[in-house]
Short mmCIF file of C-alpha atoms and ligand atoms in Angstrom, two decimals:
data_model
loop_
_atom_site.label_atom_id
_atom_site.label_comp_id
_atom_site.label_asym_id
_atom_site.label_seq_id
_atom_site.Cartn_x
_atom_site.Cartn_y
_atom_site.Cartn_z
CA MET A 1 103.95 78.75 97.91
CA GLU A 2 106.08 81.92 97.71
CA ASN A 3 103.45 83.51 95.41
CA GLU A 4 100.69 82.39 97.74
CA HIS A 5 102.44 84.18 100.61
CA SER A 6 103.13 87.35 98.65
CA GLY A 7 99.41 87.34 97.64
CA ILE A 8 98.35 87.05 101.28
CA PHE A 9 100.73 89.86 102.24
CA SER A 10 99.57 92.25 99.49
CA GLN A 11 95.97 91.61 100.55
CA ALA A 12 96.84 92.21 104.20
CA ARG A 13 98.78 95.35 103.24
CA ILE A 14 95.81 96.76 101.31
CA ARG A 15 93.40 95.87 104.13
CA LEU A 16 95.66 97.51 106.73
CA SER A 17 96.01 100.63 104.52
CA LEU A 18 92.21 100.82 104.26
CA TRP A 19 91.92 100.65 108.05
CA TYR A 20 94.47 103.47 108.38
CA CYS A 21 92.51 105.49 105.77
CA LEU A 22 89.25 104.87 107.62
CA ILE A 23 90.79 106.29 110.80
CA LEU A 24 92.03 109.28 108.79
CA ILE A 25 88.56 109.82 107.26
CA ILE A 26 86.91 109.77 110.71
CA ILE A 27 89.43 112.32 112.04
CA LEU A 28 89.04 114.53 108.94
CA PHE A 29 85.24 114.32 109.15
CA PHE A 30 85.05 115.56 112.74
CA PHE A 31 87.76 118.15 112.14
CA SER A 32 85.96 119.51 109.03
CA ILE A 33 82.56 119.58 110.75
CA SER A 34 83.93 121.60 113.67
CA LEU A 35 85.85 123.93 111.32
CA PHE A 36 82.77 124.43 109.13
CA THR A 37 80.52 125.16 112.12
CA THR A 38 82.95 127.73 113.50
CA GLU A 39 83.57 129.45 110.15
CA ASN A 40 79.89 129.36 109.20
CA SER A 41 78.88 131.22 112.35
CA THR A 42 81.22 134.10 111.45
CA LEU A 43 80.18 134.46 107.80
CA THR A 44 77.50 137.17 108.41
CA ARG A 45 79.96 139.27 110.38
CA VAL A 46 82.64 138.86 107.69
CA VAL A 47 80.24 140.01 104.93
CA LEU A 48 78.97 142.97 106.98
CA LEU A 49 82.52 144.04 107.78
CA ARG A 50 83.50 143.66 104.15
CA ASP A 51 80.56 145.76 102.91
CA PHE A 52 80.31 148.45 105.58
CA GLY A 53 83.58 148.40 107.50
CA ASN A 54 83.13 149.57 111.07
CA GLN A 55 79.97 151.61 110.24
CA ILE A 56 77.38 148.85 110.12
CA PRO A 57 73.87 150.44 109.79
CA ARG A 58 71.22 149.45 112.36
CA THR A 59 68.67 148.55 109.70
CA LEU A 60 69.33 147.21 106.22
CA THR A 61 67.30 147.74 103.06
CA PRO A 62 65.70 144.59 101.54
CA LEU A 63 68.16 144.91 98.63
CA GLU A 64 71.15 145.02 101.00
CA ARG A 65 69.76 141.98 102.88
CA ALA A 66 69.35 139.97 99.69
CA ASP A 67 72.87 140.90 98.61
CA ILE A 68 74.33 139.88 101.98
CA ARG A 69 72.47 136.52 101.86
CA LEU A 70 73.87 135.92 98.39
CA GLN A 71 77.41 136.70 99.53
CA ILE A 72 77.04 134.41 102.55
CA ARG A 73 75.83 131.57 100.30
CA GLU A 74 78.81 132.08 98.00
CA LEU A 75 81.25 132.20 100.90
CA ARG A 76 79.71 128.99 102.30
CA ARG A 77 80.08 127.30 98.94
CA THR A 78 83.74 128.37 98.73
CA LEU A 79 84.31 127.12 102.30
CA ILE A 80 82.83 123.72 101.50
CA PHE A 81 84.81 123.51 98.25
CA ASN A 82 88.06 124.39 100.04
CA LEU A 83 87.39 121.89 102.82
CA LEU A 84 86.64 119.12 100.31
CA THR A 85 89.77 119.90 98.27
CA ILE A 86 92.02 119.96 101.34
CA ASN A 87 90.44 116.77 102.71
CA GLY A 88 90.85 115.07 99.33
CA LEU A 89 94.51 116.04 99.19
CA ILE A 90 95.13 114.91 102.79
CA LEU A 91 93.38 111.61 102.02
CA LEU A 92 95.46 111.10 98.89
CA VAL A 93 98.77 111.75 100.66
CA GLY A 94 97.52 109.86 103.76
CA GLY A 95 96.48 106.89 101.59
CA GLY A 96 99.96 106.68 100.08
CA MET A 97 101.56 106.96 103.49
CA SER A 98 99.17 104.36 104.91
CA TYR A 99 100.18 101.93 102.19
CA PHE A 100 103.86 102.60 102.89
CA LEU A 101 103.39 102.25 106.67
CA ALA A 102 101.31 99.07 106.28
CA GLY A 103 104.17 97.60 104.26
CA LYS A 104 106.67 98.58 106.97
CA THR A 105 104.42 97.13 109.70
CA LEU A 106 104.01 93.81 107.93
CA GLU A 107 107.63 93.45 106.79
CA PRO A 108 108.98 91.82 110.01
CA ILE A 109 106.08 89.33 110.01
CA ARG A 110 106.71 88.51 106.34
CA LEU A 111 110.43 88.01 106.98
CA SER A 112 109.86 85.84 110.03
CA LEU A 113 107.37 83.66 108.12
CA LYS A 114 109.84 83.33 105.26
CA LYS A 115 112.61 82.35 107.72
CA GLN A 116 110.34 79.77 109.37
CA LYS A 117 109.49 78.24 106.02
CA GLU A 118 113.16 78.01 105.05
CA PHE A 119 113.99 76.54 108.45
CA LEU A 120 111.28 73.88 108.09
CA ALA A 121 112.45 73.01 104.58
CA ASP A 122 116.10 72.73 105.72
CA ALA A 123 115.17 70.70 108.80
CA SER A 124 113.09 68.26 106.74
CA HIS A 125 115.90 67.95 104.23
CA GLU A 126 118.47 67.23 106.98
CA LEU A 127 116.19 64.63 108.59
CA ARG A 128 115.54 62.92 105.28
CA THR A 129 119.23 62.11 104.75
CA PRO A 130 119.71 59.77 107.77
CA LEU A 131 116.24 58.33 107.25
CA ALA A 132 117.06 57.47 103.63
CA ALA A 133 120.32 55.82 104.78
CA ILE A 134 118.42 53.68 107.32
CA GLN A 135 115.79 52.72 104.76
CA THR A 136 118.37 51.76 102.11
CA SER A 137 120.46 49.57 104.41
CA CYS A 138 117.32 47.84 105.75
CA GLU A 139 115.98 47.25 102.23
CA VAL A 140 119.31 45.80 101.06
CA ALA A 141 119.43 43.50 104.10
CA LEU A 142 115.82 42.37 103.57
CA ARG A 143 116.41 41.60 99.89
CA SER A 144 119.69 39.69 100.26
CA LYS A 145 119.19 35.96 100.61
CA SER A 146 122.29 35.06 102.57
CA LYS A 147 122.05 36.99 105.81
CA SER A 148 125.06 36.26 107.94
CA GLY A 149 125.32 37.51 111.48
CA ASN A 150 127.96 40.00 110.36
CA ASP A 151 125.70 41.47 107.66
CA LEU A 152 122.91 41.95 110.14
CA LYS A 153 125.30 43.51 112.67
CA LYS A 154 126.45 45.95 109.98
CA VAL A 155 122.86 46.99 109.27
CA ILE A 156 122.12 47.39 112.96
CA ARG A 157 125.27 49.51 113.45
CA GLN A 158 124.40 51.74 110.49
CA THR A 159 120.83 52.13 111.74
CA TYR A 160 122.11 52.95 115.21
CA GLU A 161 124.62 55.53 113.92
CA GLU A 162 122.06 57.23 111.72
CA SER A 163 119.48 57.27 114.51
CA VAL A 164 122.07 58.87 116.84
CA ARG A 165 122.65 61.48 114.13
CA MET A 166 118.92 62.07 113.84
CA GLY A 167 118.60 62.28 117.61
CA LYS A 168 121.31 64.97 117.74
CA LEU A 169 119.64 66.88 114.94
CA VAL A 170 116.22 66.75 116.59
CA GLY A 171 117.85 67.86 119.87
CA ASN A 172 119.44 70.82 118.08
CA LEU A 173 116.17 71.72 116.41
CA LEU A 174 114.43 71.71 119.78
CA THR A 175 117.17 73.88 121.28
CA ILE A 176 116.87 76.36 118.42
CA SER A 177 113.10 76.62 118.73
CA ARG A 178 113.37 77.05 122.51
CA LEU A 179 116.01 79.74 122.14
CA ASP A 180 113.82 81.47 119.54
CA SER A 181 110.97 81.75 122.02
CA PHE A 182 113.27 82.97 124.82
CA THR A 183 112.29 86.36 126.17
CA ASP A 184 114.46 89.02 127.78
CA ASN A 185 113.00 88.49 131.24
CA VAL A 186 114.43 84.96 131.54
CA ASN A 187 115.96 84.36 134.97
CA LEU A 188 119.75 84.56 134.84
CA ILE A 189 121.57 83.71 138.05
CA PRO A 190 125.25 83.98 139.04
CA VAL A 191 127.09 81.00 137.52
CA SER A 192 130.73 80.03 137.92
CA LEU A 193 132.17 80.25 134.41
CA THR A 194 135.35 78.66 135.77
CA ALA A 195 133.38 75.50 136.67
CA VAL A 196 131.43 75.48 133.41
CA VAL A 197 134.55 75.79 131.22
CA THR A 198 136.41 73.15 133.27
CA GLU A 199 133.49 70.72 132.89
CA ALA A 200 133.22 71.32 129.15
CA VAL A 201 136.96 70.68 128.73
CA GLU A 202 136.69 67.42 130.70
CA HIS A 203 133.81 66.38 128.46
CA LEU A 204 135.80 66.99 125.28
CA LYS A 205 139.05 65.40 126.50
CA PRO A 206 138.25 61.87 125.23
CA MET A 207 137.31 63.17 121.76
CA ALA A 208 140.51 65.24 121.57
CA GLY A 209 142.51 62.24 122.82
CA ASP A 210 140.99 59.97 120.14
CA LYS A 211 142.06 62.46 117.46
CA LYS A 212 145.51 62.94 119.05
CA ILE A 213 144.83 66.63 119.56
CA LYS A 214 146.59 68.42 122.38
CA LEU A 215 144.15 70.23 124.67
CA ASN A 216 145.73 73.20 126.49
CA THR A 217 143.90 75.18 129.11
CA SER A 218 144.42 78.49 130.85
CA ILE A 219 141.41 78.95 133.07
CA ALA A 220 141.18 81.90 135.46
CA GLU A 221 139.72 81.10 138.87
CA LYS A 222 136.48 82.37 140.37
CA VAL A 223 135.09 83.92 137.19
CA SER A 224 131.33 84.33 137.39
CA VAL A 225 128.67 85.65 135.05
CA LEU A 226 124.90 85.99 135.16
CA GLY A 227 123.56 83.09 133.18
CA ASP A 228 121.93 79.74 132.64
CA ARG A 229 124.46 77.03 133.56
CA ASP A 230 123.35 74.36 131.08
CA ARG A 231 123.13 76.78 128.18
CA LEU A 232 126.58 78.21 128.99
CA LYS A 233 128.05 74.72 128.99
CA GLU A 234 126.37 74.03 125.66
CA LEU A 235 127.89 77.21 124.20
CA ILE A 236 131.44 76.31 125.30
CA MET A 237 130.96 72.70 124.16
CA ILE A 238 129.92 73.83 120.67
CA LEU A 239 133.08 75.94 120.28
CA LEU A 240 135.29 73.19 121.69
CA ASP A 241 133.63 70.48 119.62
CA ASN A 242 134.15 72.53 116.42
CA ALA A 243 137.77 73.27 117.32
CA VAL A 244 138.51 69.55 117.78
CA LYS A 245 136.39 68.55 114.74
CA TYR A 246 138.07 70.96 112.34
CA THR A 247 141.65 70.43 113.56
CA PRO A 248 143.64 67.55 112.07
CA SER A 249 145.47 64.99 114.23
CA GLY A 250 148.53 66.37 115.94
CA GLY A 251 147.03 69.86 116.22
CA THR A 252 146.43 71.90 119.34
CA VAL A 253 143.29 73.37 120.86
CA THR A 254 143.67 75.98 123.60
CA VAL A 255 140.86 77.05 125.88
CA SER A 256 141.35 80.24 127.89
CA LEU A 257 139.13 81.95 130.41
CA TYR A 258 139.86 85.56 131.38
CA ASP A 259 138.38 87.75 134.06
CA HIS A 260 139.70 91.17 132.92
CA PRO A 261 138.58 93.59 131.64
CA ALA A 262 135.39 91.47 131.46
CA PRO A 263 134.76 87.70 131.61
CA ALA A 264 135.74 86.13 128.28
CA VAL A 265 136.33 82.65 126.89
CA THR A 266 138.51 82.00 123.86
CA VAL A 267 138.93 78.73 121.99
CA THR A 268 141.97 78.70 119.72
CA ASP A 269 142.77 75.89 117.30
CA THR A 270 145.52 75.14 114.81
CA GLY A 271 143.05 73.66 112.34
CA MET A 272 142.06 74.21 108.74
CA GLY A 273 140.68 77.73 109.28
CA ILE A 274 137.55 79.18 107.73
CA ALA A 275 137.46 80.14 104.04
CA PRO A 276 136.82 83.88 103.43
CA ASP A 277 133.56 83.09 101.58
CA ASP A 278 132.29 81.08 104.55
CA ARG A 279 133.19 83.68 107.18
CA ARG A 280 130.07 85.81 106.87
CA ARG A 281 127.76 82.79 106.69
CA ILE A 282 128.90 80.38 109.41
CA PHE A 283 126.33 81.71 111.91
CA GLU A 284 123.45 81.00 109.50
CA ARG A 285 121.25 78.03 110.30
CA PHE A 286 122.25 74.82 108.47
CA TYR A 287 125.22 76.53 106.82
CA ARG A 288 128.28 74.27 106.54
CA GLY A 289 131.60 75.23 105.01
CA ASP A 290 132.45 73.35 101.81
CA LYS A 291 135.53 71.76 103.33
CA SER A 292 133.60 70.68 106.44
CA ARG A 293 131.06 68.50 104.69
CA SER A 294 133.16 65.37 105.14
CA THR A 295 132.93 65.92 108.94
CA ALA A 296 129.78 65.05 110.88
CA GLY A 297 127.61 68.05 111.66
CA SER A 298 124.38 69.80 110.84
CA GLY A 299 125.31 73.48 110.63
CA LEU A 300 123.28 74.28 113.75
CA GLY A 301 126.12 74.54 116.28
CA LEU A 302 127.20 78.14 115.74
CA PRO A 303 123.64 79.51 115.33
CA ILE A 304 122.81 77.91 118.71
CA ALA A 305 126.03 79.32 120.20
CA ARG A 306 125.13 82.79 118.97
CA SER A 307 121.57 82.58 120.36
CA ILE A 308 122.94 81.49 123.74
CA ALA A 309 125.46 84.34 123.68
CA LYS A 310 122.67 86.80 122.84
CA MET A 311 120.57 85.45 125.71
CA HIS A 312 123.51 86.29 128.03
CA ARG A 313 124.11 89.69 126.37
CA ALA A 314 127.52 88.33 125.39
CA LYS A 315 129.38 89.00 122.15
CA ILE A 316 130.64 86.09 120.09
CA SER A 317 133.31 86.75 117.46
CA PHE A 318 136.10 84.96 115.60
CA THR A 319 139.22 85.42 113.55
CA SER A 320 140.56 82.79 111.24
CA GLY A 321 143.35 82.08 108.78
CA ILE A 322 143.34 79.32 106.19
CA GLY A 323 145.68 76.54 107.29
CA VAL A 324 146.60 78.53 110.40
CA GLY A 325 143.56 78.02 112.59
CA SER A 326 140.70 79.90 114.19
CA ILE A 327 140.06 81.79 117.41
CA PHE A 328 136.49 81.97 118.68
CA SER A 329 135.80 84.25 121.63
CA VAL A 330 132.80 85.03 123.77
CA GLU A 331 132.86 88.22 125.84
CA PHE A 332 130.38 88.50 128.69
CA PRO A 333 129.22 91.65 130.44
CA ASN A 334 130.52 92.16 133.99
CA ILE A 335 128.07 91.13 136.70
P1 ADP B 401 128.75 72.15 111.91
O1 ADP B 401 130.01 72.11 112.72
O2 ADP B 401 127.75 71.17 112.35
O3 ADP B 401 129.00 72.12 110.45
P2 ADP B 401 128.50 74.84 112.95
O4 ADP B 401 127.32 75.76 112.90
O5 ADP B 401 129.03 74.52 114.28
O6 ADP B 401 128.04 73.55 112.17
O7 ADP B 401 129.64 75.47 112.08
C1 ADP B 401 129.33 75.99 110.79
C2 ADP B 401 130.56 75.94 109.90
O8 ADP B 401 131.56 76.82 110.41
C3 ADP B 401 131.21 74.59 109.85
O9 ADP B 401 130.61 73.76 108.87
C4 ADP B 401 132.66 74.96 109.50
O10 ADP B 401 132.76 75.14 108.09
C5 ADP B 401 132.85 76.30 110.14
N1 ADP B 401 133.59 76.21 111.43
C6 ADP B 401 133.08 76.36 112.66
N2 ADP B 401 134.05 76.28 113.61
C7 ADP B 401 135.21 76.08 112.94
C8 ADP B 401 136.59 75.91 113.33
N3 ADP B 401 136.95 75.94 114.61
N4 ADP B 401 137.49 75.73 112.35
C9 ADP B 401 137.15 75.71 111.05
N5 ADP B 401 135.87 75.86 110.61
C10 ADP B 401 134.91 76.03 111.53
#
């Protein structure tokens, strides 16, 4: 498949270079024709000036005429030769540059196709895992002879849990593809960040409570940004959800909202921290830290968070220490 794509791209690159060359040939053709016509019309004068200087006789002897005609023919031949050589050189250099430029033009398309392919492969792989779990538990239940109510309940619960997982994954995939097709002219309206952060915290309270994690808040009042309310809530929820997920029982998660110097949200946890090797990769799609694999997740949270931040021209960043915790912050532009 990779070879197939590189074959398509080399063909497209050559075809595009040929188109560039064709344009160059057309320009060179018209340029040379006009240059030749202009130079050709001055050849007689050039020869006369060369032979007689400023004293050109009124009448020429037949021998002089024949000599002048010969010189003009030679000059014309030299002119054509020079034009062809220069055009050939320009075409050679232009051809090389066309090939280089065609490669540059096609590079973003090649990269985006490669990314799409990887994304599709990762998404299919992630969807296969819960599907396989559902299939296995159903097969085992169908094969076993003694099916007690409890056994069946277990199968139903597993199927339900895996389908919830699949539902979340499909939802995330949809969000990612929507965010990918988002354009700069999307309508952002004034949104109360104070309300959005408060709502997100309320939403996460039960989960933090279940894990016996203390949820502290320091939320400034009347902080507004230009944005999309639902997306902003999603962004804060992702950061909060991760903070609670990757902090062991008894830990603390602190959510702060500042207004100065610009609106900013920070989510601080006292969790496991992010390993140095993972730090530069956590915003990649489907990337999950080694230590996080035992926790539910798909590796799509932070990429979605970053896309939402980008859509709001906000900057998302983090600092982290192993065993100390992490601080994620999102800084928004002032309205
Ligand atoms: P997921 O949480 O589904 O694995 P994310 O994209 O949200 O996916 O996060 C990617 C990875 O970044 C996680 O697998 C985890 O290793 C790391 N990570 C994110 N937030 C935190 C955090 N607050 N503390 C520790 N690790 C984190």
